[in-house]
Coordinates of C-alpha atoms in Angstrom, one line a residue:
M1 CA -3.5 5.7 -5.3
Y2 CA -5.9 5.0 -8.2
Q3 CA -9.2 6.1 -6.8
F4 CA -12.2 3.9 -7.6
S5 CA -15.7 5.2 -7.8
R6 CA -18.7 3.5 -6.4
L7 CA -19.8 2.5 -9.9
S8 CA -18.4 3.7 -13.2
A9 CA -16.7 7.1 -12.9
C10 CA -13.2 7.4 -14.1
A11 CA -12.2 10.8 -12.8
L12 CA -9.0 10.9 -10.8
A13 CA -8.9 11.7 -7.1
A14 CA -8.3 15.1 -5.8
A15 CA -4.8 16.5 -5.5
I16 CA -3.5 14.9 -8.7
S17 CA -0.4 16.5 -10.1
V18 CA 2.2 15.4 -12.6
A19 CA 5.5 17.0 -13.7
V20 CA 7.7 15.2 -16.2
L21 CA 11.5 15.3 -16.3
G22 CA 13.1 14.5 -19.6
A23 CA 16.5 13.1 -20.1
A24 CA 19.3 15.4 -19.0
D25 CA 21.2 17.3 -21.6
A26 CA 23.6 20.2 -21.8
A27 CA 20.7 22.6 -21.1
G28 CA 19.7 20.6 -18.0
P29 CA 16.5 18.6 -17.4
R30 CA 13.1 19.7 -18.8
F31 CA 9.9 19.8 -16.8
V32 CA 6.3 19.5 -18.1
V33 CA 3.3 20.0 -15.8
R34 CA 0.8 17.6 -17.3
A35 CA -2.2 17.3 -14.9
T36 CA -3.9 19.3 -12.3
E37 CA -6.5 18.8 -9.6
A38 CA -9.3 16.5 -10.7
P39 CA -12.8 16.0 -9.4
S40 CA -13.3 14.2 -6.1
S41 CA -14.3 10.5 -6.3
R42 CA -17.3 11.3 -4.1
A43 CA -18.9 13.3 -7.0
A44 CA -18.9 10.2 -9.2
A45 CA -20.3 7.8 -6.6
D46 CA -23.8 7.8 -8.1
A47 CA -22.7 6.7 -11.6
M48 CA -24.4 3.8 -13.5
T49 CA -23.5 0.2 -13.2
R50 CA -24.1 -2.9 -15.3
R51 CA -22.1 -5.6 -13.5
Y52 CA -22.9 -7.3 -10.1
I53 CA -21.3 -9.9 -7.9
V54 CA -23.5 -12.5 -6.3
R55 CA -22.4 -15.2 -3.9
Y56 CA -24.8 -18.1 -3.6
R57 CA -24.7 -20.2 -0.5
N58 CA -23.0 -23.6 -0.4
G59 CA -25.3 -26.5 -1.1
T60 CA -27.7 -24.5 -3.4
A61 CA -28.4 -25.3 -7.0
Q62 CA -27.1 -21.9 -8.0
R63 CA -23.8 -22.6 -6.3
A64 CA -23.5 -25.9 -8.1
S65 CA -24.3 -24.6 -11.5
T66 CA -23.5 -21.3 -13.3
L67 CA -26.6 -21.9 -15.5
Q68 CA -28.7 -22.0 -12.3
A69 CA -26.9 -18.8 -11.1
L70 CA -27.8 -17.1 -14.4
G71 CA -31.4 -18.2 -14.1
A72 CA -31.7 -16.8 -10.6
A73 CA -30.4 -13.5 -11.8
R74 CA -33.0 -13.4 -14.6
T75 CA -35.7 -14.2 -12.0
A76 CA -34.4 -11.4 -9.8
L77 CA -34.7 -8.9 -12.7
S78 CA -38.3 -10.0 -13.2
R79 CA -39.2 -9.9 -9.5
S80 CA -37.8 -6.4 -9.0
G81 CA -39.9 -5.0 -11.8
I82 CA -36.8 -3.8 -13.7
A83 CA -37.3 -6.2 -16.6
A84 CA -40.8 -4.9 -17.2
A85 CA -39.8 -1.3 -16.9
K86 CA -36.8 -1.7 -19.3
P87 CA -37.9 -3.8 -22.2
G88 CA -35.0 -5.6 -23.9
L89 CA -32.8 -5.7 -20.9
S90 CA -30.9 -9.0 -20.7
V91 CA -28.4 -10.5 -18.4
R92 CA -25.4 -12.9 -19.0
H93 CA -23.1 -14.8 -16.7
L94 CA -19.5 -13.5 -17.0
R95 CA -17.4 -15.7 -14.7
R96 CA -17.1 -17.4 -11.4
L97 CA -14.5 -15.7 -9.1
A98 CA -11.8 -17.3 -7.1
G99 CA -13.9 -16.9 -3.9
G100 CA -16.9 -18.7 -5.5
A101 CA -19.0 -15.7 -6.3
D102 CA -20.6 -15.1 -9.7
V103 CA -20.3 -12.0 -11.9
I104 CA -23.4 -11.2 -13.9
E105 CA -23.6 -8.4 -16.5
L106 CA -26.7 -6.6 -17.8
S107 CA -27.0 -5.5 -21.4
R108 CA -27.2 -1.9 -20.3
P109 CA -26.4 -0.1 -17.1
L110 CA -28.9 0.7 -14.3
D111 CA -29.2 4.0 -12.5
R112 CA -28.7 4.2 -8.7
V113 CA -32.4 3.6 -7.9
S114 CA -32.8 0.6 -10.2
S115 CA -29.5 -0.8 -9.1
A116 CA -30.6 -0.6 -5.4
A117 CA -33.9 -2.4 -6.3
L118 CA -32.0 -5.2 -8.0
L119 CA -29.6 -5.7 -5.1
R120 CA -32.6 -5.8 -2.6
T121 CA -34.3 -8.4 -4.7
L122 CA -31.1 -10.5 -5.0
A123 CA -30.5 -10.2 -1.2
S124 CA -34.0 -11.4 -0.4
D125 CA -33.3 -14.7 -2.0
P126 CA -32.5 -17.3 0.7
A127 CA -29.9 -18.9 -1.6
V128 CA -27.9 -15.6 -1.8
A129 CA -25.1 -15.0 0.8
Y130 CA -24.5 -11.5 -0.5
A131 CA -24.9 -9.3 -3.6
E132 CA -23.0 -6.1 -4.4
P133 CA -22.2 -3.9 -7.4
D134 CA -19.1 -4.9 -9.4
R135 CA -18.0 -1.3 -9.2
L136 CA -15.3 0.3 -11.2
L137 CA -12.2 1.2 -9.2
Q138 CA -9.6 3.8 -10.1
H139 CA -6.1 4.8 -9.0
T140 CA -5.5 7.5 -6.4
G141 CA -2.2 8.6 -7.7
M142 CA -1.1 11.8 -8.9
A143 CA -2.6 13.5 -6.3
A144 CA 22.8 11.6 5.5
P145 CA 23.0 8.3 4.1
S146 CA 25.7 5.7 4.5
L147 CA 25.2 4.4 1.0
M148 CA 24.2 6.7 -1.9
P149 CA 23.9 5.0 -5.3
N150 CA 25.2 6.7 -8.4
D151 CA 21.7 7.3 -10.0
P152 CA 22.1 10.9 -11.3
Y153 CA 18.7 12.2 -10.2
L154 CA 18.5 10.5 -6.8
A155 CA 20.2 13.2 -4.6
Q156 CA 18.5 16.2 -6.3
Y157 CA 14.9 15.0 -6.8
Q158 CA 14.2 11.9 -4.6
W159 CA 13.9 13.6 -1.2
H160 CA 11.3 11.0 -0.4
L161 CA 14.0 8.4 -0.1
H162 CA 16.8 10.3 1.8
S163 CA 15.5 13.5 3.3
P164 CA 16.0 13.5 7.1
I165 CA 12.8 15.5 7.5
G166 CA 10.4 14.0 5.0
G167 CA 12.1 10.8 3.7
I168 CA 12.1 7.2 4.7
N169 CA 15.8 6.8 5.4
A170 CA 16.2 4.3 2.6
P171 CA 20.0 4.7 1.7
A172 CA 21.0 3.7 5.3
A173 CA 18.7 0.7 5.0
W174 CA 20.4 -0.4 1.8
D175 CA 23.5 -1.2 3.8
K176 CA 21.6 -4.3 5.0
S177 CA 19.1 -5.1 2.3
N178 CA 18.0 -4.3 -1.3
G179 CA 15.0 -6.7 -1.3
A180 CA 16.7 -9.5 -3.2
G181 CA 14.7 -12.6 -3.6
V182 CA 11.3 -11.0 -2.8
V183 CA 8.4 -10.5 -5.2
V184 CA 6.2 -7.4 -4.9
A185 CA 2.9 -7.4 -6.9
V186 CA 1.8 -4.0 -8.1
I187 CA -1.9 -4.3 -8.8
D188 CA -2.5 -1.2 -11.0
T189 CA -2.7 0.0 -14.6
G190 CA 0.0 -2.4 -15.8
I191 CA 3.5 -1.5 -16.9
T192 CA 5.2 0.3 -19.9
D193 CA 8.6 -0.4 -21.3
H194 CA 11.3 1.6 -19.5
N195 CA 15.0 1.0 -19.5
D196 CA 15.3 1.9 -15.8
L197 CA 12.6 -0.7 -14.9
D198 CA 12.6 -3.5 -17.3
G199 CA 15.3 -5.6 -15.6
N200 CA 13.2 -5.9 -12.4
M201 CA 9.9 -6.7 -14.0
L202 CA 8.3 -10.1 -14.1
P203 CA 5.8 -11.1 -16.9
G204 CA 2.6 -10.4 -14.9
Y205 CA -1.0 -10.8 -16.0
D206 CA -3.8 -8.6 -17.4
F207 CA -7.0 -9.3 -15.4
I208 CA -9.2 -6.7 -17.1
S209 CA -12.3 -8.5 -18.4
D210 CA -13.9 -5.7 -20.5
A211 CA -12.4 -4.7 -23.9
F212 CA -13.5 -1.1 -23.6
V213 CA -11.6 -0.8 -20.3
S214 CA -8.5 -2.7 -21.5
R215 CA -8.2 -1.4 -25.1
R216 CA -7.6 -5.0 -26.1
P217 CA -9.6 -6.7 -28.9
T218 CA -11.6 -9.1 -26.6
D219 CA -12.9 -9.4 -23.0
E220 CA -10.6 -12.2 -22.3
R221 CA -7.9 -12.0 -19.6
V222 CA -4.4 -12.5 -21.0
A223 CA -0.8 -13.0 -20.0
G224 CA 1.4 -10.0 -19.7
A225 CA 0.6 -6.6 -18.0
H226 CA 1.2 -4.1 -20.8
D227 CA -0.3 -0.7 -20.1
Y228 CA -2.2 0.4 -23.2
G229 CA -3.0 3.7 -21.6
D230 CA -6.0 4.8 -19.5
W231 CA -6.9 7.9 -21.5
N232 CA -10.6 8.3 -22.5
N233 CA -12.0 10.1 -25.5
D234 CA -15.6 8.8 -25.0
D235 CA -17.4 11.0 -22.4
T236 CA -20.5 8.8 -22.6
Q237 CA -18.7 6.2 -20.4
C238 CA -16.6 8.4 -18.0
P239 CA -15.0 11.9 -18.1
L240 CA -12.4 12.7 -20.7
R241 CA -8.8 12.4 -19.5
S242 CA -5.2 11.7 -20.5
S243 CA -3.2 8.6 -19.7
S244 CA -1.5 8.4 -16.3
F245 CA 0.8 5.4 -16.7
H246 CA 0.3 5.2 -13.0
G247 CA 1.4 1.6 -12.6
T248 CA 4.8 2.4 -14.1
H249 CA 5.4 5.1 -11.6
V250 CA 4.3 3.0 -8.6
A251 CA 6.5 0.1 -9.8
G252 CA 9.4 2.5 -10.0
T253 CA 9.0 3.5 -6.3
V254 CA 9.0 -0.2 -5.4
A255 CA 12.0 -1.4 -7.5
E256 CA 13.4 1.0 -10.0
M257 CA 16.8 -0.2 -11.0
T258 CA 19.5 1.5 -8.8
N259 CA 23.2 2.1 -8.7
N260 CA 23.2 1.7 -12.5
G261 CA 24.3 5.2 -13.3
R262 CA 20.9 6.0 -14.8
G263 CA 17.9 8.0 -13.8
M264 CA 16.5 7.4 -10.3
A265 CA 16.3 4.8 -7.5
G266 CA 13.7 2.4 -6.1
V267 CA 13.2 1.4 -2.5
A268 CA 13.7 -2.4 -3.0
H269 CA 15.8 -2.3 -6.2
G270 CA 16.9 -5.9 -5.7
A271 CA 13.3 -7.2 -5.6
K272 CA 11.2 -8.2 -8.6
V273 CA 7.9 -6.5 -9.4
L274 CA 5.0 -8.7 -10.6
P275 CA 2.8 -6.2 -12.5
V276 CA -0.9 -7.1 -12.5
R277 CA -3.1 -5.0 -14.7
V278 CA -6.6 -4.3 -13.4
L279 CA -7.1 -0.6 -14.2
G280 CA -7.6 0.8 -17.7
R281 CA -10.0 3.2 -19.4
C282 CA -12.6 4.5 -16.8
G283 CA -11.0 2.4 -14.1
G284 CA -11.3 -1.3 -13.2
Y285 CA -13.9 -3.6 -11.9
L286 CA -14.0 -4.8 -8.3
S287 CA -14.3 -8.5 -9.5
D288 CA -11.1 -8.2 -11.6
I289 CA -9.2 -6.6 -8.7
A290 CA -10.4 -9.3 -6.2
D291 CA -9.3 -12.1 -8.5
A292 CA -6.0 -10.3 -9.1
V293 CA -5.3 -10.1 -5.3
V294 CA -5.9 -13.9 -4.9
W295 CA -3.8 -14.8 -8.0
A296 CA -0.9 -12.5 -7.0
S297 CA -0.7 -14.2 -3.6
G298 CA -0.4 -17.6 -5.2
G299 CA -4.1 -18.5 -5.0
S300 CA -6.1 -20.3 -7.7
V301 CA -8.4 -18.3 -10.1
P302 CA -10.7 -20.1 -12.6
G303 CA -9.5 -19.8 -16.2
V304 CA -6.1 -18.2 -15.3
P305 CA -2.8 -20.1 -15.2
A306 CA -1.2 -20.6 -11.9
N307 CA 1.1 -17.8 -10.7
T308 CA 4.6 -19.1 -10.7
N309 CA 5.9 -16.1 -8.8
P310 CA 3.7 -15.6 -5.8
A311 CA 4.2 -12.2 -4.1
E312 CA 5.3 -11.8 -0.5
V313 CA 3.9 -8.2 -0.8
I314 CA 0.9 -6.7 -2.7
N315 CA 0.6 -3.0 -3.3
M316 CA -2.8 -1.5 -4.2
S317 CA -2.6 2.2 -4.9
L318 CA -6.3 2.2 -5.6
G319 CA -9.5 2.9 -3.8
G320 CA -12.8 4.7 -3.6
P321 CA -15.7 5.7 -1.4
G322 CA -17.8 3.2 0.5
A323 CA -17.2 0.4 3.1
C324 CA -15.0 -2.5 2.3
D325 CA -16.8 -4.8 -0.2
V326 CA -17.3 -8.4 0.9
T327 CA -15.7 -9.6 -2.3
L328 CA -12.6 -7.5 -1.8
Q329 CA -12.3 -8.4 1.9
S330 CA -12.6 -12.1 1.1
A331 CA -9.8 -11.7 -1.5
I332 CA -7.5 -9.8 0.9
D333 CA -8.2 -12.5 3.6
T334 CA -7.1 -15.2 1.2
A335 CA -3.9 -13.3 0.3
V336 CA -3.0 -12.8 4.0
A337 CA -3.8 -16.5 4.7
N338 CA -1.3 -17.3 1.9
G339 CA 1.3 -15.3 3.8
T340 CA 1.2 -12.1 1.6
T341 CA 1.3 -8.7 3.2
V342 CA -1.3 -6.3 1.6
V343 CA -0.4 -2.6 1.5
V344 CA -3.0 -0.1 0.4
A345 CA -3.3 3.7 -0.1
A346 CA -5.5 5.6 2.3
G347 CA -7.1 7.8 -0.4
N348 CA -6.9 11.4 -1.6
D349 CA -10.2 12.9 -0.5
N350 CA -9.1 14.7 2.7
D351 CA -11.6 12.6 4.6
D352 CA -11.7 9.8 7.2
A353 CA -10.3 6.6 5.6
S354 CA -13.1 4.6 7.3
G355 CA -15.4 5.6 4.5
Y356 CA -13.2 4.2 1.7
A357 CA -12.1 0.8 0.5
P358 CA -9.7 -0.9 0.5
A359 CA -8.3 1.6 3.0
S360 CA -10.9 0.4 5.6
C361 CA -10.6 -3.3 4.8
N362 CA -9.2 -5.5 7.6
N363 CA -5.8 -7.3 7.3
T364 CA -4.2 -4.4 5.3
I365 CA -1.5 -1.9 6.1
T366 CA -3.2 1.4 5.2
V367 CA -0.8 4.3 4.3
G368 CA -1.4 8.0 4.5
A369 CA 0.7 10.6 2.6
T370 CA 3.1 13.2 4.0
R371 CA 4.9 16.2 2.3
V372 CA 8.5 17.3 2.2
T373 CA 8.0 18.9 5.6
G374 CA 6.9 15.6 7.2
G375 CA 3.4 17.0 7.7
R376 CA 0.1 15.6 6.4
A377 CA -0.4 16.2 2.6
S378 CA -3.6 18.3 2.4
Y379 CA -5.4 15.7 0.2
S380 CA -4.5 12.6 2.3
N381 CA -7.2 10.6 4.0
Y382 CA -6.7 10.2 7.8
G383 CA -8.2 8.5 10.8
S384 CA -7.9 5.4 12.9
H385 CA -7.7 3.1 9.9
V386 CA -4.4 4.7 8.8
D387 CA -1.6 2.6 10.2
L388 CA 1.4 4.8 9.3
S389 CA 2.4 7.4 6.7
A390 CA 5.0 7.7 4.0
P391 CA 6.0 10.4 1.4
G392 CA 3.2 11.2 -1.0
G393 CA 4.4 14.6 -2.0
G394 CA 2.8 18.1 -1.9
G395 CA 3.2 18.6 -5.6
G396 CA 2.8 22.3 -6.6
V397 CA 2.6 23.2 -2.9
D398 CA 6.3 22.4 -2.4
G399 CA 7.5 23.1 -5.9
Y400 CA 8.7 20.6 -8.5
D401 CA 11.0 18.9 -6.0
G402 CA 8.0 18.3 -3.7
Y403 CA 6.7 15.5 -6.0
V404 CA 7.5 11.9 -5.6
W405 CA 9.8 11.1 -8.6
Q406 CA 10.0 7.8 -10.6
A407 CA 10.0 6.4 -14.1
L408 CA 7.2 7.4 -16.4
N409 CA 6.1 7.8 -20.0
D410 CA 5.2 11.3 -21.3
S411 CA 2.5 10.3 -23.8
L412 CA -1.0 11.6 -23.3
T413 CA -2.5 8.4 -24.8
A414 CA -0.6 5.3 -25.9
P415 CA 2.9 4.6 -24.5
E416 CA 4.2 3.9 -28.0
L417 CA 3.6 7.5 -28.9
G418 CA 5.6 8.8 -25.9
A419 CA 9.1 8.7 -24.5
Q420 CA 10.7 7.1 -21.5
V421 CA 11.1 9.9 -18.9
Y422 CA 11.0 10.5 -15.2
G423 CA 7.9 12.0 -13.7
G424 CA 6.8 13.6 -10.4
M425 CA 3.4 12.7 -9.0
S426 CA 1.7 13.3 -5.7
G427 CA -0.9 11.2 -3.9
T428 CA -1.4 8.4 -1.4
S429 CA -0.6 6.2 -4.4
M430 CA 2.9 7.4 -4.1
A431 CA 3.1 6.8 -0.4
S432 CA 1.9 3.2 -0.4
P433 CA 4.7 1.7 -2.6
H434 CA 7.3 3.2 -0.2
V435 CA 5.8 0.9 2.4
A436 CA 5.5 -2.1 0.0
G437 CA 9.2 -1.7 -1.0
T438 CA 10.3 -1.6 2.7
V439 CA 8.4 -4.8 3.4
A440 CA 10.5 -6.3 0.6
L441 CA 13.6 -5.1 2.3
V442 CA 12.5 -6.6 5.6
Q443 CA 11.5 -10.0 4.2
S444 CA 14.7 -10.3 2.2
I445 CA 16.8 -10.5 5.3
A446 CA 14.4 -11.8 8.0
P447 CA 15.8 -15.0 9.5
A448 CA 12.3 -16.5 8.8
P449 CA 9.5 -14.9 6.8
L450 CA 7.4 -12.6 8.9
T451 CA 3.7 -13.0 8.9
P452 CA 1.6 -10.0 7.6
A453 CA 0.6 -9.2 11.3
Q454 CA 4.3 -9.2 12.3
V455 CA 5.2 -7.0 9.4
E456 CA 2.5 -4.5 10.3
A457 CA 3.6 -4.4 14.0
L458 CA 7.2 -4.0 12.9
L459 CA 6.6 -1.0 10.6
K460 CA 4.3 0.7 13.0
G461 CA 6.6 0.1 15.9
T462 CA 9.7 1.5 14.1
A463 CA 8.0 4.5 12.4
R464 CA 9.6 7.8 13.4
A465 CA 7.7 10.6 15.0
F466 CA 6.2 13.3 12.7
P467 CA 8.6 16.3 12.6
V468 CA 5.6 18.6 12.7
A469 CA 2.5 18.4 14.8
I470 CA -0.4 16.3 13.4
P471 CA -3.8 17.7 14.5
S472 CA -5.7 15.2 16.7
A473 CA -8.7 15.5 14.3
T474 CA -6.7 14.1 11.4
P475 CA -4.5 11.3 12.8
M476 CA -2.0 9.7 10.4
G477 CA -1.0 6.5 12.1
S478 CA 2.1 5.8 14.2
G479 CA 4.5 8.0 12.3
I480 CA 6.5 8.2 9.1
L481 CA 7.9 5.0 7.6
N482 CA 11.6 4.4 8.7
A483 CA 13.2 1.8 6.5
K484 CA 16.5 1.8 8.4
A485 CA 14.9 1.3 11.8
A486 CA 12.7 -1.5 10.5
L487 CA 15.7 -3.4 9.3
N488 CA 17.6 -2.8 12.5
E489 CA 14.8 -4.5 14.4
V490 CA 14.9 -7.5 12.0
V491 CA 18.7 -7.8 12.2
P492 CA 19.6 -5.7 15.2
C493 CA 23.3 -6.5 15.1
Q494 CA 25.9 -8.4 13.0
G495 CA 28.1 -11.3 14.2
P496 CA 28.1 -13.5 17.2
D497 CA 28.8 -10.8 19.8
C498 CA 25.7 -8.8 19.3
E499 CA 25.3 -8.0 23.0
S500 CA 28.9 -6.8 23.5
S501 CA 28.0 -3.2 22.7
A502 CA 25.7 -3.0 25.7
R503 CA 26.9 -0.8 28.6
P504 CA 26.6 -2.5 32.0
I505 CA 24.6 -0.8 34.7
A506 CA 24.4 -1.7 38.4
N507 CA 21.4 -2.3 40.7
K508 CA 19.9 0.9 42.1
M509 CA 22.6 3.1 40.5
P510 CA 20.9 5.7 38.2
V511 CA 22.5 6.5 34.8
G512 CA 21.7 10.1 33.9
G513 CA 22.2 12.5 31.1
L514 CA 20.9 10.2 28.3
S515 CA 20.3 12.0 25.1
G516 CA 19.8 11.4 21.4
A517 CA 18.0 12.2 18.2
I518 CA 14.8 10.6 16.9
G519 CA 15.4 6.8 16.4
T520 CA 18.5 6.7 18.7
E521 CA 18.9 3.3 20.4
L522 CA 20.9 3.1 23.7
L523 CA 21.7 -0.4 24.9
Y524 CA 22.5 -1.4 28.5
S525 CA 22.9 -4.7 30.4
L526 CA 22.1 -5.7 34.0
D527 CA 23.5 -8.8 35.7
V528 CA 20.9 -10.2 38.1
P529 CA 22.0 -12.6 40.8
V530 CA 20.3 -15.8 42.0
G531 CA 17.3 -15.1 44.3
A532 CA 16.7 -11.5 43.2
S533 CA 13.1 -10.3 43.3
G534 CA 11.1 -7.2 42.5
L535 CA 13.0 -6.5 39.3
S536 CA 12.0 -3.3 37.6
F537 CA 13.4 -0.8 35.0
M538 CA 12.5 2.8 34.6
T539 CA 13.3 6.0 32.8
Y540 CA 12.5 9.5 34.0
G541 CA 13.3 13.2 33.8
G542 CA 14.7 15.3 31.0
S543 CA 12.9 16.3 27.8
G544 CA 11.6 14.6 24.7
D545 CA 10.1 11.1 24.4
V546 CA 11.6 7.6 24.8
S547 CA 10.4 4.1 25.0
L548 CA 11.8 1.3 27.0
L549 CA 12.4 -2.4 25.9
V550 CA 13.7 -5.2 28.1
S551 CA 14.6 -8.8 27.3
Y552 CA 16.4 -11.6 29.2
G553 CA 19.5 -13.0 27.5
T554 CA 19.2 -11.2 24.2
V555 CA 18.9 -7.7 22.7
P556 CA 15.2 -6.7 22.6
T557 CA 13.6 -5.5 19.4
A558 CA 10.3 -3.9 18.4
L559 CA 9.1 -7.4 17.4
A560 CA 10.5 -9.3 20.4
A561 CA 10.8 -7.9 23.9
D562 CA 9.9 -9.6 27.2
V563 CA 8.5 -6.3 28.6
R564 CA 8.1 -2.8 27.2
S565 CA 6.9 0.6 28.1
V566 CA 5.8 3.0 25.4
R567 CA 3.9 5.8 27.1
P568 CA 4.2 9.4 25.8
G569 CA 7.1 11.3 27.4
N570 CA 10.1 9.9 29.4
S571 CA 8.3 8.3 32.4
E572 CA 8.6 4.6 31.4
S573 CA 8.4 1.6 33.7
A574 CA 8.9 -2.1 33.0
R575 CA 8.5 -4.8 35.7
I576 CA 9.5 -8.5 35.8
A577 CA 7.4 -10.5 38.2
V578 CA 9.7 -13.5 38.4
A579 CA 13.3 -12.6 37.8
R580 CA 15.8 -15.0 36.5
A581 CA 19.5 -15.1 37.3
G582 CA 21.6 -13.9 34.3
T583 CA 21.8 -10.9 32.0
Y584 CA 18.9 -8.6 31.1
Y585 CA 19.3 -6.2 28.1
I586 CA 17.6 -2.8 28.3
K587 CA 17.1 -0.6 25.2
V588 CA 16.1 3.1 25.4
V589 CA 14.7 4.2 22.1
G590 CA 14.2 7.9 21.0
V591 CA 10.6 8.2 19.9
K592 CA 11.5 11.9 19.6
A593 CA 14.7 13.7 20.2
F594 CA 15.5 13.5 24.0
A595 CA 17.9 14.9 26.5
G596 CA 18.7 14.7 30.2
V597 CA 16.9 11.3 30.7
T598 CA 17.8 9.0 33.5
L599 CA 17.7 5.2 33.4
E600 CA 17.5 3.1 36.6
A601 CA 17.2 -0.7 37.3
R602 CA 16.2 -2.0 40.7
H603 CA 15.8 -5.4 42.4
N604 CA 15.9 -6.8 46.0

């Protein structure tokens, strides 16, 4: 995840690691360790800022006219005393955002104290709905299958896709879906040319509105999403650093071309990626990111052509300290209203995600990071805001193969000076696109598009249990992403006789000795006569953990069950107050490996 600072820092988040794998030759692949742990985003939170977002209330003169909005900002500078204390300080109106707020820019940045004074003065104006810094955001990155494609590095390096311990069970999911027909927006640093990615990339757009940040000649937003590199050689603006080409790596996780005899594989390799560039040198502005979210979902943004490829899924591997900004929350709400699922990284500060945005924003799927072992990555944020986890890698902790591997460029500055290679990174940035790619797999085959809320419930409900204990003080959501189980819930069986595999059971006749591994699903059926009452289903005894799902006339799924019981352990109970004559289907699901469990159905 590209970490963003409260204001203008550009240091990467903690636990950032990169290894680079060159093209294979007779001597084997080559590895280069390119980056190590970087300063925490918290340390940069008091940096200077020069841009602010102000939302004027409907019906005010400032809302009706950008000239009036500019005049009000100048008045606020004067009332706050900042203009008198800083002679020559001027302000200009940059743009009006998709949500109706205005972005204003000062001729030079303010320190934390002066910035707070300006915000207080703006907020005291009855015409102002809210005012907040247009802070710079940064990425938080670099911190037995039934179908195995022929990509040469998949089996050896991409444990995160296929490992039964730490992976997401992607190859088994590819039997049902590759994400075809779905668009995934990657809002990040943009994209570089790479022959293992290019075929799945859409044109995209560059939303960066500052020439210093973008490395383009002007402040204008432009078509295309070429990553010019986010290296910085000017420490007066933010710390010195090399280019990350973070967006290329994230896009690779989502949809790197697969089964092409080249390189590595992507989760949803039949989907298309819409690259949206918002992060460059020193990070990216909140206002640019908010507009990018709206545009990527098919919404209208002033001065930007309509998006002809609206995304069903948005991935934001970016974030930083502080509560969710009003501007960002409004943009996310717009995207969700447009039917787009928004997936975000939890952050790399080994802290509660409630103190970071967009991890703490509503209407998002927030993703924590796990290692090869399936345990929490030491850098990953945690807490009640984390919905589920996915592989982020442990980097040097687990050796070179503990990274998450995808396409990359090995230049330290501009991509034109580097080569197309494959790189290993670790961070919650790497975890989030595994989830975004799985959403694409799901939407590609869903009989009807799932709403963002349904997608979230599906992924959380089908996540597999962590294979190692997660301390109660650092919760990591419902479990580890399980692509195969998610697809099985969307299309639980093939053909017209889906229920034919159910084993019949009889009233008040216990069925014992049930056992299975994590994710095992055992299906049973019960024929209920006319006039039956007091219908109930239960499991008990044995070891492990199961859940119980029951539906009338059809196979229950995590998304659709008439009744369910999901208590910890094996003592489950589901009751039907008014029984119908006909067939009930009962599914016993292994939340963990289980053995010796008994199932019983009863009615009068």
